[in-house]
């Protein structure tokens, strides 16, 4: 079932928004992990 060019562009827009959201979430989580490791004196590579 082929999709129209408009549907393709809408899907591409959604994927790009999700990609940006993932980048922001990863940065936020990385910062939180770094701050926790300072307080707990464990490295960020420690399995939890």
PDB file of C-alpha atoms in Angstrom:
ATOM      1  CA  UNK A   1       0.000   0.000   0.000  1.00  0.00           C
ATOM      2  CA  UNK A   2       1.885   3.075  -1.226  1.00  0.00           C
ATOM      3  CA  UNK A   3       1.773   6.332   0.688  1.00  0.00           C
ATOM      4  CA  UNK A   4       1.487   9.795  -0.761  1.00  0.00           C
ATOM      5  CA  UNK A   5       4.316  12.296  -0.794  1.00  0.00           C
ATOM      6  CA  UNK A   6       2.410  14.412   1.740  1.00  0.00           C
ATOM      7  CA  UNK A   7       2.120  11.433   4.101  1.00  0.00           C
ATOM      8  CA  UNK A   8       5.833  10.772   3.654  1.00  0.00           C
ATOM      9  CA  UNK A   9       6.697  14.359   4.569  1.00  0.00           C
ATOM     10  CA  UNK A  10       4.449  14.215   7.639  1.00  0.00           C
ATOM     11  CA  UNK A  11       6.104  10.985   8.765  1.00  0.00           C
ATOM     12  CA  UNK A  12       9.561  12.447   8.161  1.00  0.00           C
ATOM     13  CA  UNK A  13       8.637  15.502  10.232  1.00  0.00           C
ATOM     14  CA  UNK A  14       7.482  13.251  13.084  1.00  0.00           C
ATOM     15  CA  UNK A  15      10.687  11.211  12.952  1.00  0.00           C
ATOM     16  CA  UNK A  16      12.837  14.343  13.046  1.00  0.00           C
ATOM     17  CA  UNK A  17      10.911  15.705  16.037  1.00  0.00           C
ATOM     18  CA  UNK A  18      11.336  12.368  17.818  1.00  0.00           C
ATOM     19  CA  UNK A  19      15.056  12.369  16.987  1.00  0.00           C
ATOM     20  CA  UNK A  20      15.464  15.787  18.624  1.00  0.00           C
ATOM     21  CA  UNK A  21      13.451  14.663  21.650  1.00  0.00           C
ATOM     22  CA  UNK A  22      15.721  11.620  22.065  1.00  0.00           C
ATOM     23  CA  UNK A  23      18.845  13.814  21.906  1.00  0.00           C
ATOM     24  CA  UNK A  24      17.459  16.140  24.585  1.00  0.00           C
ATOM     25  CA  UNK A  25      16.382  13.225  26.785  1.00  0.00           C
ATOM     26  CA  UNK A  26      19.802  11.568  26.462  1.00  0.00           C
ATOM     27  CA  UNK A  27      21.557  14.799  27.458  1.00  0.00           C
ATOM     28  CA  UNK A  28      19.240  15.261  30.446  1.00  0.00           C
ATOM     29  CA  UNK A  29      19.735  11.689  31.657  1.00  0.00           C
ATOM     30  CA  UNK A  30      23.508  11.919  31.173  1.00  0.00           C
ATOM     31  CA  UNK A  31      23.626  15.067  33.311  1.00  0.00           C
ATOM     32  CA  UNK A  32      21.527  13.408  36.019  1.00  0.00           C
ATOM     33  CA  UNK A  33      23.714  10.303  36.021  1.00  0.00           C
ATOM     34  CA  UNK A  34      26.834  12.432  36.313  1.00  0.00           C
ATOM     35  CA  UNK A  35      25.398  14.346  39.273  1.00  0.00           C
ATOM     36  CA  UNK A  36      24.268  11.144  41.001  1.00  0.00           C
ATOM     37  CA  UNK A  37      27.683   9.545  40.593  1.00  0.00           C
ATOM     38  CA  UNK A  38      29.301  12.526  42.332  1.00  0.00           C
ATOM     39  CA  UNK A  39      27.017  12.129  45.331  1.00  0.00           C
ATOM     40  CA  UNK A  40      27.101   8.344  45.449  1.00  0.00           C
ATOM     41  CA  UNK A  41      30.789   8.011  44.543  1.00  0.00           C
ATOM     42  CA  UNK A  42      30.074   5.441  41.841  1.00  0.00           C
ATOM     43  CA  UNK A  43      31.034   5.731  38.216  1.00  0.00           C
ATOM     44  CA  UNK A  44      28.446   6.136  35.503  1.00  0.00           C
ATOM     45  CA  UNK A  45      29.534   2.741  34.134  1.00  0.00           C
ATOM     46  CA  UNK A  46      28.292   0.943  37.245  1.00  0.00           C
ATOM     47  CA  UNK A  47      25.381  -1.374  36.446  1.00  0.00           C
ATOM     48  CA  UNK A  48      22.257  -0.649  38.439  1.00  0.00           C
TER      49      UNK A  48
END
